[in-house]
mmCIF file of C-alpha atoms in Angstrom:
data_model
loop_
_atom_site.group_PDB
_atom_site.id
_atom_site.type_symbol
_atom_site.label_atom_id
_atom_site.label_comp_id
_atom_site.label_asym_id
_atom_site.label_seq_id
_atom_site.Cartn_x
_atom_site.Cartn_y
_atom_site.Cartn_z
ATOM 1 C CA UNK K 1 41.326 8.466 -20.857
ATOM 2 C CA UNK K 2 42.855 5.645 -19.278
ATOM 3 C CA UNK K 3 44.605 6.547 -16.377
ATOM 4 C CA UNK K 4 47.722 5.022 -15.485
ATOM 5 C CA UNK K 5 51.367 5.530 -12.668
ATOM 6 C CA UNK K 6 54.549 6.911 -15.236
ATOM 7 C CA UNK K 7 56.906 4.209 -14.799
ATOM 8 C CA UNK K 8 59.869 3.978 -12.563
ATOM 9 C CA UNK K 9 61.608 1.488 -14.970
ATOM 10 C CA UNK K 10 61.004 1.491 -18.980
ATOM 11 C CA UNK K 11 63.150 -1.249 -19.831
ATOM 12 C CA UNK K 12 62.159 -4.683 -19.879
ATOM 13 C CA UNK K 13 64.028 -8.236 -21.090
ATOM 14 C CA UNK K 14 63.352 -9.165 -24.349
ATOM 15 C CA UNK K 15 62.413 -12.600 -23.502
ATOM 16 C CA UNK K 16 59.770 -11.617 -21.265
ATOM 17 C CA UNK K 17 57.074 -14.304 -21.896
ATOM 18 C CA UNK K 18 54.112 -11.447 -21.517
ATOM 19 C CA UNK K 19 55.553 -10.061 -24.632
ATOM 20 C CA UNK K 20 53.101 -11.040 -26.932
ATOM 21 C CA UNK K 21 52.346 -9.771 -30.529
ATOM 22 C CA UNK K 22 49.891 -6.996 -30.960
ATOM 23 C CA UNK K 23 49.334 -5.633 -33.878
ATOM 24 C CA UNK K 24 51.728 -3.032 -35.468
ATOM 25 C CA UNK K 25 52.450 -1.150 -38.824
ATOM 26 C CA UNK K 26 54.080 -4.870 -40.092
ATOM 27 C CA UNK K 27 51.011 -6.024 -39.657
ATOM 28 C CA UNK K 28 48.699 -4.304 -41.877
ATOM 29 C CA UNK K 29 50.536 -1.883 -43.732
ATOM 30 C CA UNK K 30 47.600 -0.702 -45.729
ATOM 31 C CA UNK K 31 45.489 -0.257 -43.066
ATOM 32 C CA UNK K 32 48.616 1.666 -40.898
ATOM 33 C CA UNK K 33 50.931 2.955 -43.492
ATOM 34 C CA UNK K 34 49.897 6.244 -42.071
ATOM 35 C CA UNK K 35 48.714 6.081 -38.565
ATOM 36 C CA UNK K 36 45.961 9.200 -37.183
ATOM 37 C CA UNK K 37 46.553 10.723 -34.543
ATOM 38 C CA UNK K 38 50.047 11.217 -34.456
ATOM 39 C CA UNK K 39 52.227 12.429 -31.224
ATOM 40 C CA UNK K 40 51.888 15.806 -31.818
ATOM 41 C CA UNK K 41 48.567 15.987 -33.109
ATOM 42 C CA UNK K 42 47.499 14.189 -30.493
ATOM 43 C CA UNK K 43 48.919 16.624 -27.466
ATOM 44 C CA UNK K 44 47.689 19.227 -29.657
ATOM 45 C CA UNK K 45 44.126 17.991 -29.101
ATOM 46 C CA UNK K 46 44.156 18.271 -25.120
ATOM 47 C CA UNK K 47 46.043 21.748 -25.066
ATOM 48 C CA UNK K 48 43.462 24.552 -24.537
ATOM 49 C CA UNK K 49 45.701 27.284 -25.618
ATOM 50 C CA UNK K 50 45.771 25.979 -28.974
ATOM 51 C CA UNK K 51 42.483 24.535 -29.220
ATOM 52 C CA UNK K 52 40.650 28.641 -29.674
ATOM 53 C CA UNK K 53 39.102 30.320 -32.138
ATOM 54 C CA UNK K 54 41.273 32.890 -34.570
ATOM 55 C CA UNK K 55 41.512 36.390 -34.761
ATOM 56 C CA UNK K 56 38.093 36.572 -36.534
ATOM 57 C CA UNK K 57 36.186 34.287 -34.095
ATOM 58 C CA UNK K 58 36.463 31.043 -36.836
ATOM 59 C CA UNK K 59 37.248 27.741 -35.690
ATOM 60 C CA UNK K 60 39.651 25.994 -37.742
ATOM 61 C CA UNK K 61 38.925 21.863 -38.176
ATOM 62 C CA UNK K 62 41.511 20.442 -40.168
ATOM 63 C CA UNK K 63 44.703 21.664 -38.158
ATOM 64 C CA UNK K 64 47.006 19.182 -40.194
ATOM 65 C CA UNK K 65 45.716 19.046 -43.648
ATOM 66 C CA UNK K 66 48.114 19.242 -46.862
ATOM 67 C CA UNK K 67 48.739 22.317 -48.458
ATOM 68 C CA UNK K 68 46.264 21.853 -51.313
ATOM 69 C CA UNK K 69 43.348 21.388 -49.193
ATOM 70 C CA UNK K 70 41.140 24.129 -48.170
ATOM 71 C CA UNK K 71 40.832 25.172 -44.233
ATOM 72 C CA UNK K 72 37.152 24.045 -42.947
ATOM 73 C CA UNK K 73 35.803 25.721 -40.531
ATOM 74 C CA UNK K 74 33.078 25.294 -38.186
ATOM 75 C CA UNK K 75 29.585 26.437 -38.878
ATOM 76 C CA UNK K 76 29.604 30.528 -37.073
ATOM 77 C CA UNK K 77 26.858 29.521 -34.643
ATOM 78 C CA UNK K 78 28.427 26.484 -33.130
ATOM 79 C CA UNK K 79 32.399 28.750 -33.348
ATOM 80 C CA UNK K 80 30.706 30.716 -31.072
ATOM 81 C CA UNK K 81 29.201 28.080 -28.514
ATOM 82 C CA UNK K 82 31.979 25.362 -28.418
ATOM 83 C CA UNK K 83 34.884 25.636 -25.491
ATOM 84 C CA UNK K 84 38.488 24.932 -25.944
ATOM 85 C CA UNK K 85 38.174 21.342 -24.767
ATOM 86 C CA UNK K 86 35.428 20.696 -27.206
ATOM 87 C CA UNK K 87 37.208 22.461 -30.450
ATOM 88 C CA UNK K 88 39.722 19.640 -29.155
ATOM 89 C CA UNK K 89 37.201 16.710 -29.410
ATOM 90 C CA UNK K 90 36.019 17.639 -32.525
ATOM 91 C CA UNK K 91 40.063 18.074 -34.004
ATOM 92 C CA UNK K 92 40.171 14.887 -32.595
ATOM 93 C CA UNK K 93 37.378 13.261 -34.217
ATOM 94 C CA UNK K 94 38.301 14.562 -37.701
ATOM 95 C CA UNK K 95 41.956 13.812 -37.833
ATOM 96 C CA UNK K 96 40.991 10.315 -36.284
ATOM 97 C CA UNK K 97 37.418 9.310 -39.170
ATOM 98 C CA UNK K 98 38.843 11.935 -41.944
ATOM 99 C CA UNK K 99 42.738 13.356 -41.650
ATOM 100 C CA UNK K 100 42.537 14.508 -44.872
ATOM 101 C CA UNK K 101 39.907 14.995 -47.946
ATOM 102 C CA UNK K 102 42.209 12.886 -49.809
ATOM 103 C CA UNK K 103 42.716 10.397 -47.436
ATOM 104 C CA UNK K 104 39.494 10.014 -46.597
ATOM 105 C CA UNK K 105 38.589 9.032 -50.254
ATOM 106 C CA UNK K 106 41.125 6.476 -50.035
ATOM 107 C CA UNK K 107 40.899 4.639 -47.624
ATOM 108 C CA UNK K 108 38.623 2.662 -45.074
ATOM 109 C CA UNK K 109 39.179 4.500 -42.507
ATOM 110 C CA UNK K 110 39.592 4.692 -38.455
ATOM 111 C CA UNK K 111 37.657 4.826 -35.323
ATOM 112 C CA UNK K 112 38.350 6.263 -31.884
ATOM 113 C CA UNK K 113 36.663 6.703 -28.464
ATOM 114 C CA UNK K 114 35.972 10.071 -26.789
ATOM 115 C CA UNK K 115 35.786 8.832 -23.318
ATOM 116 C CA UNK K 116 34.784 13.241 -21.765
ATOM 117 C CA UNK K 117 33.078 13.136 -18.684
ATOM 118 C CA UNK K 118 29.200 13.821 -18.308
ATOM 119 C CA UNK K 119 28.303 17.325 -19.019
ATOM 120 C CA UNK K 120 31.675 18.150 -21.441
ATOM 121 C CA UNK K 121 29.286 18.161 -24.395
ATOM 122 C CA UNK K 122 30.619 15.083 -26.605
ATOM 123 C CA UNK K 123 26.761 15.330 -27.700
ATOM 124 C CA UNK K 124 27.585 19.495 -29.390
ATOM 125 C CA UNK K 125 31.073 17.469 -30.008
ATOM 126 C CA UNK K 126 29.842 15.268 -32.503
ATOM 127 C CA UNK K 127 27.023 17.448 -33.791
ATOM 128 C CA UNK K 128 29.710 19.954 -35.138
ATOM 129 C CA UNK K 129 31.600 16.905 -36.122
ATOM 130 C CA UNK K 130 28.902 15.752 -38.200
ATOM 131 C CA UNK K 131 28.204 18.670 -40.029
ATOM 132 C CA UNK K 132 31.813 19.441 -40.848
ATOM 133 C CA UNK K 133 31.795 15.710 -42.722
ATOM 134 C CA UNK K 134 28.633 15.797 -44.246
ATOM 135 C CA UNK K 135 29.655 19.152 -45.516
ATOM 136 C CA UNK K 136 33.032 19.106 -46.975
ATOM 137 C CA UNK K 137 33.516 15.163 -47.121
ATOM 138 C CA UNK K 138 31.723 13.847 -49.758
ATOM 139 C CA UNK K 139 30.032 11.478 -46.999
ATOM 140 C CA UNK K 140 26.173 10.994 -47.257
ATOM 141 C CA UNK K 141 25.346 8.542 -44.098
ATOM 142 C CA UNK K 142 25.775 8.218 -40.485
ATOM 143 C CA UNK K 143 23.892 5.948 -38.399
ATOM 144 C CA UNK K 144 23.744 7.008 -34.890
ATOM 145 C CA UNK K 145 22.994 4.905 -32.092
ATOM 146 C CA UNK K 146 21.589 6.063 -28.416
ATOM 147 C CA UNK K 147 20.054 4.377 -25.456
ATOM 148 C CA UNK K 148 16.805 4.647 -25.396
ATOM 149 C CA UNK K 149 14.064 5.359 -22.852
ATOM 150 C CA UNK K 150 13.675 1.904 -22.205
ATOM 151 C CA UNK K 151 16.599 1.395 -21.699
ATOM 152 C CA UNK K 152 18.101 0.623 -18.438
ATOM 153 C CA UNK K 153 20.558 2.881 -18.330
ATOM 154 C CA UNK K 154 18.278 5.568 -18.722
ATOM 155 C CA UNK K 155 14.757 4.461 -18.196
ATOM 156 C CA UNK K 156 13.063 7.650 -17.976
ATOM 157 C CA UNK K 157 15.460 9.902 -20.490
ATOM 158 C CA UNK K 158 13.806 9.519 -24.265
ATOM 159 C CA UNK K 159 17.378 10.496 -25.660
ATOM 160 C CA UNK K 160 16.063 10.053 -29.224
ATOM 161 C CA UNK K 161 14.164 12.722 -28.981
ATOM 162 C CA UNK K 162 17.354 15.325 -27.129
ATOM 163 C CA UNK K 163 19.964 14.233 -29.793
ATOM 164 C CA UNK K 164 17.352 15.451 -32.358
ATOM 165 C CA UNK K 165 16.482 18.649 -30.469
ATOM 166 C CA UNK K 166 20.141 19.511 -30.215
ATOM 167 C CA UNK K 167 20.079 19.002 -33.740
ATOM 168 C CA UNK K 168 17.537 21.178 -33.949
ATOM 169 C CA UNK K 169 19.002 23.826 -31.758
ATOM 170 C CA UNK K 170 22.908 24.116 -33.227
ATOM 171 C CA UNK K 171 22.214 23.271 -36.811
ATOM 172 C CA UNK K 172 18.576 23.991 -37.510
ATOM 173 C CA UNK K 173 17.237 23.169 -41.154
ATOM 174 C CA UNK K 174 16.964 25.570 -43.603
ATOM 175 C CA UNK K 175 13.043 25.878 -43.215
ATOM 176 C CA UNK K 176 12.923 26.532 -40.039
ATOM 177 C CA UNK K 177 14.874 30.029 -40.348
ATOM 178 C CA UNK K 178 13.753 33.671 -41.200
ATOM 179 C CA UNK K 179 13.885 34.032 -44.762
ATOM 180 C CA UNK K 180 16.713 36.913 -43.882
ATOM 181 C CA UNK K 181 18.826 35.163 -41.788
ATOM 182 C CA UNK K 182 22.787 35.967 -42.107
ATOM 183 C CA UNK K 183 24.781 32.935 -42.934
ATOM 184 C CA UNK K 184 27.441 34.730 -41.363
ATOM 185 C CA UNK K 185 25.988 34.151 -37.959
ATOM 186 C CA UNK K 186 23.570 30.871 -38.467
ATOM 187 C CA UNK K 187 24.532 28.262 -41.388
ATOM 188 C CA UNK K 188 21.533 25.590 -41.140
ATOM 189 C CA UNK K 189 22.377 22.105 -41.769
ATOM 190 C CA UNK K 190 22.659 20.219 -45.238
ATOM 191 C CA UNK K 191 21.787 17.228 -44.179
ATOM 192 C CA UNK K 192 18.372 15.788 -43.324
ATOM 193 C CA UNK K 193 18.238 13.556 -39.576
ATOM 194 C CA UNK K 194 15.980 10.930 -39.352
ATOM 195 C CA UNK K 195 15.055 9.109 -36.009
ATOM 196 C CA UNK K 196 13.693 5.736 -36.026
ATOM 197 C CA UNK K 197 12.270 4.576 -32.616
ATOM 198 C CA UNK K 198 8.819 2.649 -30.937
ATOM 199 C CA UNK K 199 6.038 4.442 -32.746
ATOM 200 C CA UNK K 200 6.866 2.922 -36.673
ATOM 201 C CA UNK K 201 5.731 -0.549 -35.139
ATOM 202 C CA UNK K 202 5.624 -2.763 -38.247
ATOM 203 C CA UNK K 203 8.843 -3.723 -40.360
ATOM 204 C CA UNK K 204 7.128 -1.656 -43.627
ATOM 205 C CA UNK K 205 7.261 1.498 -41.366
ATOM 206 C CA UNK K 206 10.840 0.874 -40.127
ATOM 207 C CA UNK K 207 12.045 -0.057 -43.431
ATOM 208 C CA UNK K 208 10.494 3.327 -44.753
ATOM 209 C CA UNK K 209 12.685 5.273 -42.573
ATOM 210 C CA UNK K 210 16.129 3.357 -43.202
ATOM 211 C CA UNK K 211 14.714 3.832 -47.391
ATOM 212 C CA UNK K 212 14.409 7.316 -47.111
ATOM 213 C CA UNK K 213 17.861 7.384 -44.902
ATOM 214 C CA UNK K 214 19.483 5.208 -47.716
ATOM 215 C CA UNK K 215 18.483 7.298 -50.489
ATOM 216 C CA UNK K 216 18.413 11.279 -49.426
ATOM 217 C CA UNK K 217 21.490 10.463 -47.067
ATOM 218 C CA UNK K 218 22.081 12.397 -43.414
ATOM 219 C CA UNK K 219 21.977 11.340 -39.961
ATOM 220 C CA UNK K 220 19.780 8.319 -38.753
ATOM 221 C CA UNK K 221 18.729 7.627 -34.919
ATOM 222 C CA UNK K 222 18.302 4.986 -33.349
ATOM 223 C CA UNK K 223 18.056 3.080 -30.308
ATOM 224 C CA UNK K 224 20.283 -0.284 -29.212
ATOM 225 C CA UNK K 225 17.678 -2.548 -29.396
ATOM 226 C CA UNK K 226 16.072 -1.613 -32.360
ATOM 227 C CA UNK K 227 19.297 -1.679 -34.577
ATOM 228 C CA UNK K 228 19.755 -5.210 -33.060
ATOM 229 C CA UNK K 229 16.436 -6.559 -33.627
ATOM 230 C CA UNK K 230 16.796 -4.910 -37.339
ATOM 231 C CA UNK K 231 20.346 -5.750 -38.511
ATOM 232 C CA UNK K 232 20.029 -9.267 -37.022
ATOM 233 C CA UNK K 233 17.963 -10.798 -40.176
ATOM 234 C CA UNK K 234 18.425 -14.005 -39.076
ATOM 235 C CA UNK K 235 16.600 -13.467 -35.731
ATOM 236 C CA UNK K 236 13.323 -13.194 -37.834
ATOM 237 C CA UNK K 237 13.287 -16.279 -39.760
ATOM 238 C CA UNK K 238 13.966 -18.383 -37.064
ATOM 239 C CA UNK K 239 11.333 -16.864 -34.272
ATOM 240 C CA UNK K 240 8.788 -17.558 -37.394
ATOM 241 C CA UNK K 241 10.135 -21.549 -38.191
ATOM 242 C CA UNK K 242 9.856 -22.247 -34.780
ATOM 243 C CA UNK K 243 6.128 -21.067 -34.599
ATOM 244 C CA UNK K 244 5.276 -22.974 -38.080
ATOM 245 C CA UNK K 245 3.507 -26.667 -36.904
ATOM 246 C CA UNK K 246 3.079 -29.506 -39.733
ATOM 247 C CA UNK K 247 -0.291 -29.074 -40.781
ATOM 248 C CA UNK K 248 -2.501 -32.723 -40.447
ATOM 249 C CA UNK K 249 -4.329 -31.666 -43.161
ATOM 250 C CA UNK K 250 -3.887 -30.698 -46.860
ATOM 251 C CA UNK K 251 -1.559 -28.124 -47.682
ATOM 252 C CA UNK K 252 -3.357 -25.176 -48.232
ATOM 253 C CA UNK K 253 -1.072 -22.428 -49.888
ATOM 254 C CA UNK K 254 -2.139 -18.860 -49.390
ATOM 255 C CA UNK K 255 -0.754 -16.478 -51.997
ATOM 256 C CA UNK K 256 -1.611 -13.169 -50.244
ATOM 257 C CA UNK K 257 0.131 -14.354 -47.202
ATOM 258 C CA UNK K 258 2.968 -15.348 -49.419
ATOM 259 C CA UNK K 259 2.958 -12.268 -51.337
ATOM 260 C CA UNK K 260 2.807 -10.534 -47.734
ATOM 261 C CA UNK K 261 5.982 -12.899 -46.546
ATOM 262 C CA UNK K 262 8.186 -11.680 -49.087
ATOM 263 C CA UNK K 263 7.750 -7.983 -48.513
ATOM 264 C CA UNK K 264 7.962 -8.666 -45.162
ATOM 265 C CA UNK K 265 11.912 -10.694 -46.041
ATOM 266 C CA UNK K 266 12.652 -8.117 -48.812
ATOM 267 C CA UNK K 267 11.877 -5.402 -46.025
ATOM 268 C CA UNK K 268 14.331 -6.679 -43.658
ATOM 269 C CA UNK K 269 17.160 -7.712 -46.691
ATOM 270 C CA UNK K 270 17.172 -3.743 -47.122
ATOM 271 C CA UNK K 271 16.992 -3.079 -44.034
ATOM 272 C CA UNK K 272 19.932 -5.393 -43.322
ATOM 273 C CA UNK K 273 22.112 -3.731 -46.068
ATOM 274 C CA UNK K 274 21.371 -0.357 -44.913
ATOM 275 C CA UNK K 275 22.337 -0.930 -42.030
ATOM 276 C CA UNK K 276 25.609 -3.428 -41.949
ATOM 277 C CA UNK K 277 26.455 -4.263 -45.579
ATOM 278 C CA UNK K 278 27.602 -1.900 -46.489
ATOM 279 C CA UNK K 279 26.041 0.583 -43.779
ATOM 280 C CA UNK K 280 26.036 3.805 -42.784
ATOM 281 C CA UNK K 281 30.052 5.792 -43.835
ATOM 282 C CA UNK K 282 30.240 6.641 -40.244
ATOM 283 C CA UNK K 283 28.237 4.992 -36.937
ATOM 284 C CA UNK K 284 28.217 6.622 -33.666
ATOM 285 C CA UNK K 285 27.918 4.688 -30.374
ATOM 286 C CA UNK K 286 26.347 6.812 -27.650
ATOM 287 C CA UNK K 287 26.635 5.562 -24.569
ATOM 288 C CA UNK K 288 29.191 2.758 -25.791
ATOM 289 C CA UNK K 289 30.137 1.114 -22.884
ATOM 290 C CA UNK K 290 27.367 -0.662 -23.361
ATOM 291 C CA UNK K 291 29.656 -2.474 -25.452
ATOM 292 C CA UNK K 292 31.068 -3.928 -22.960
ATOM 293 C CA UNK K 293 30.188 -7.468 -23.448
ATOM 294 C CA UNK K 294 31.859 -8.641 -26.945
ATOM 295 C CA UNK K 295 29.773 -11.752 -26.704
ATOM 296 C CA UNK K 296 26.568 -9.807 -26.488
ATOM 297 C CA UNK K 297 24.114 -10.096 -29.665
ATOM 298 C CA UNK K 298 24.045 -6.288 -29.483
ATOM 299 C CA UNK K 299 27.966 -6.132 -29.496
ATOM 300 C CA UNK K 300 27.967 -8.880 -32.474
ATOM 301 C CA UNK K 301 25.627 -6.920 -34.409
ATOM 302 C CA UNK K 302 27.624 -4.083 -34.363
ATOM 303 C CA UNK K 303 30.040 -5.923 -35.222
ATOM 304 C CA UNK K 304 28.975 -6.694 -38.327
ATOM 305 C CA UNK K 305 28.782 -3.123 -39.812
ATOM 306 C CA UNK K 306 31.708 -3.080 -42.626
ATOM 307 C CA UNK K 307 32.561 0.777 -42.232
ATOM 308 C CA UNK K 308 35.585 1.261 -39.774
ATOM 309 C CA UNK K 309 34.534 4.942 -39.497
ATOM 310 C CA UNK K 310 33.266 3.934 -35.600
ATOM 311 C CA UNK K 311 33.128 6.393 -32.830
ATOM 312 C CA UNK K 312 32.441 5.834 -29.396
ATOM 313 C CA UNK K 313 31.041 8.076 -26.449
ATOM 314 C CA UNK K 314 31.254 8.008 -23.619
ATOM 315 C CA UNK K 315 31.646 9.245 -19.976
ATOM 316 C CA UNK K 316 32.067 5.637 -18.222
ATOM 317 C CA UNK K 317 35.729 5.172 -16.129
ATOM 318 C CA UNK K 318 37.687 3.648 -19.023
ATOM 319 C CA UNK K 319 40.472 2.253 -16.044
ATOM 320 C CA UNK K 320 37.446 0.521 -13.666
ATOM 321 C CA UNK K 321 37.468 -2.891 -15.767
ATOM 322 C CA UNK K 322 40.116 -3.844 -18.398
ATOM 323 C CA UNK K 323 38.341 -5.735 -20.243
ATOM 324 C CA UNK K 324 35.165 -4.181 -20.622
ATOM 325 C CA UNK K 325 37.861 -1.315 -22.170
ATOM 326 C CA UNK K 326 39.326 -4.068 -24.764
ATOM 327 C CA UNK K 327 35.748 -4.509 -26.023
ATOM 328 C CA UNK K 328 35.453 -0.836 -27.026
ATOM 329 C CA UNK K 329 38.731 -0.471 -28.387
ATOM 330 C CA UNK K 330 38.764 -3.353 -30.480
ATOM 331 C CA UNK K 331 35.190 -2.205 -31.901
ATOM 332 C CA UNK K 332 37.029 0.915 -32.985
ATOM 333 C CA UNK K 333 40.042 -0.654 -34.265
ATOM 334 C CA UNK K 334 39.432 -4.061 -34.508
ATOM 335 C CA UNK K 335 42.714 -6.182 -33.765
ATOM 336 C CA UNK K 336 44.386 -3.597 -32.407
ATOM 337 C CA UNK K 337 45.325 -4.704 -29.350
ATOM 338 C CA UNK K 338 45.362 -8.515 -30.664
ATOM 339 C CA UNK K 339 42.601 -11.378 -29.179
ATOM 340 C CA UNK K 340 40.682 -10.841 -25.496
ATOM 341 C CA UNK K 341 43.153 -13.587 -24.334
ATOM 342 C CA UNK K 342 46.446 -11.794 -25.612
ATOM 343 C CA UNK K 343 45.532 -9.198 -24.019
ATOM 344 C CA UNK K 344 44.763 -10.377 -21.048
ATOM 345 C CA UNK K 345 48.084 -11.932 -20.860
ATOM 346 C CA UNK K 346 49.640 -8.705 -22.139
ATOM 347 C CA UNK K 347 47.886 -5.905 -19.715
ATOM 348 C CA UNK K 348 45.038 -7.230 -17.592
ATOM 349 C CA UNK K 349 46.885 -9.574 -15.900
ATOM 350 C CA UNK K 350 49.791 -7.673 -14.953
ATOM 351 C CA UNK K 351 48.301 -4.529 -14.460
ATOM 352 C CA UNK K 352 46.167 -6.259 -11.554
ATOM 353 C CA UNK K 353 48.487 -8.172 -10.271
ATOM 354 C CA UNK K 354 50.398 -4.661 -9.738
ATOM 355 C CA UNK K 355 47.274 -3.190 -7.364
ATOM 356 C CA UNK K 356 47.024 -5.831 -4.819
ATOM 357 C CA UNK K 357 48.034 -5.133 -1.468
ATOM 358 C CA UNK K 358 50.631 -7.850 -1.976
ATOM 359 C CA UNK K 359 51.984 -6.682 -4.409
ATOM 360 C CA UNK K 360 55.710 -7.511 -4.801
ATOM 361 C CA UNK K 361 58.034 -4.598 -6.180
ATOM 362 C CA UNK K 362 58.804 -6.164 -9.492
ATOM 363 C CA UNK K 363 55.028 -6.792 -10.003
ATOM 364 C CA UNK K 364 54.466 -3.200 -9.244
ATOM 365 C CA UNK K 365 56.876 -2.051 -11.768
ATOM 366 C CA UNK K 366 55.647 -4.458 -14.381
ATOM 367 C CA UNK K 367 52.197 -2.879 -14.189
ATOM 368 C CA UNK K 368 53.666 0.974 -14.333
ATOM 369 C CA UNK K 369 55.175 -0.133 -17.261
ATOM 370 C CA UNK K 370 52.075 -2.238 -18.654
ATOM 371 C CA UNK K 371 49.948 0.908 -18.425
ATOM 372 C CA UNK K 372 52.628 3.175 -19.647
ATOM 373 C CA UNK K 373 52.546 1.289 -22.990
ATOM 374 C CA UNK K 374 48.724 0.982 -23.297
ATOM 375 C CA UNK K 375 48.829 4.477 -22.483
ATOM 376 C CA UNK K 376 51.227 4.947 -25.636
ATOM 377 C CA UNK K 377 49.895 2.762 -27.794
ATOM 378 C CA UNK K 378 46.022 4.420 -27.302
ATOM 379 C CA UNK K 379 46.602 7.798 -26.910
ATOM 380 C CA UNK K 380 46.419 8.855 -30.930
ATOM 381 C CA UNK K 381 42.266 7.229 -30.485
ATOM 382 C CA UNK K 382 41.484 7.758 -27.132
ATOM 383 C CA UNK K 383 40.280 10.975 -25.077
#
């Protein structure tokens, strides 16, 4: 999480022209008339003493849920694998994408960032995340998105293929279990997950996959550039005008090609609305400060998915550049913390203008205080 100095002073003048408006409850109050991730919760999410399984060895998901809803629990094989700090990430994610069954029906719904360093297991994290919504939700899609192996970030990791063999390993399908195994000690999975990467070359083969995704429901993979090249329709229409040339001749119209065109443009409209409009009820960023760059035709694509249900990993330094942290926040909560330029004026600004070697006192007390309230206002969607 972000890190930041507790302030020395709290206070500051009301007429403070950094004081810009971010958004609050005022602002939306449908969207924030109750907030996730309250104070408490929150804390409770971090604190290892509470974050253990009960008496019987069951972890308990839904910490805060009303009285008439039933306790969910995690699947026995992953209550047995999972360590305190990751039954905390998974509380986390729940009360953050679903706080309640009836909540979760009625409304669109939240995003947050779990920002655990390499090797916590925010991969097992959201696995048991998954299942719990897929499960007991009523949810039926979730679009997950992962570097791929050539990507640069990882150029010789195929990380396609290890999200789907940790699939494999903590929630195995049904098939693939002894016909006598105790669903006391392994529950498989209900859901189906299917991975989408370089080997379905044409847009028939990829729009197969999304299809069968779209119709039996459960987890799709996929890489960065694929969901760009895919959800960006527009990309393909134009890269084909601008190799079309005025013909000197008569026009000759082929009907197979024709015919073949507008499978090809009713391929990628479905793919399109699988994908963005309306998309997947939850999409997982891997890797998401890749983000980084709002301006980015990746970031815009994203973008463009209408579910708020967003959740970002990763194990990136939130505090090493401001606003490469606005970019992944306001993917999660769009608005939240107002325009790039607001809050620039409202945080980056002062909080480097506190870290300079000259530094005066009051600008080192406005930027303990500037990180104090980001701190605050973050804390509920960020861990």
């Amino acid at each position: 999480m972000f890190v930041y100095v507790p302030p020395d002073v709290i206070e500051l003048s009301s007429g403070d022209e950094d004081a810009l408006r971010i958004s609050s409850e005022e602002d939306n109050n449908e969207d924030r008339s109750i907030t996730p991730g309250t104070e408490e919760s929150s804390g409770s999410h971090v604190n290892d003493s509470l974050n253990q399984p009960d008496a019987q060895g069951r972890v308990l998901v839904n910490i805060n849920h009303p009285g008439d809803e039933e306790d969910l629990f995690l699947a026995p094989q992953l209550a047995r694998a999972v360590k305190p700090h990751q039954i905390g990430g998974i509380r986390f994610l729940y009360d953050n994408l679903v706080e309640s069954l009836e909540r979760y029906k009625g409304s669109s719904g939240f995003g947050c960032i779990l920002a655990h360093s390499m090797g916590l297991g925010k991969t097992l994290q959201v696995i048991s995340f998954i299942d719990v919504l897929l499960r007991h939700t009523g949810a039926k899609t979730v679009l997950a998105i992962v570097p791929t192996g050539g990507d640069y970030a990882c150029p010789f990791v195929n990380t396609l293929q290890n999200w789907l063999a940790e699939f494999n390993l903590w929630l195995p399908a049904a098939e693939s279990l002894p016909p006598d195994t105790d669903p006391a000690q392994v529950l498989p999975r209900t859901f189906k997950v299917h991975i989408l990467n370089d080997e379905h070359k044409t847009t028939v083969a990829r729009a197969k996959v999304v299809e069968d995704w779209t119709r039996d429901g459960g987890v799709l993979l996929m890489g960065y550039e694929m969901y760009r090249l895919l959800s960006l329709k527009k990309s393909f229409v134009t890269g084909r005008k601008r190799k079309s040339k005025k013909p000197a001749g008569p026009v000759i119209i082929d009907l197979d090609e024709e015919d073949r065109q507008q499978e090809l443009m009713k391929g990628l409209s479905d793919i399109c609305g699988a994908l963005s409009r309306p998309g997947p009820d939850v999409v997982i960023c891997d890797e998401g400060h890749r983000i980084k760059n709002c301006h980015a035709s990746t970031s815009q694509a994203l973008k463009n998915i209408r579910s708020r249900r967003r959740v970002v990993l990763t194990g990136y330094p939130l505090q090493n550049n401001l606003i490469e942290y606005w970019c992944m926040v306001d993917f999660v909560r769009p608005d939240f913390l107002g325009t790039r330029q607001e809050f620039s004026n409202m945080f980056e600004r002062p909080i480097l203008n506190g870290q300079c070697i000259d530094s005066t006192p009051q600008d080192v007390q406005l930027m303990r205080y500037r990180s104090h309230v980001l701190h605050s206002l973050l804390e509920g969607f960020v861990q």
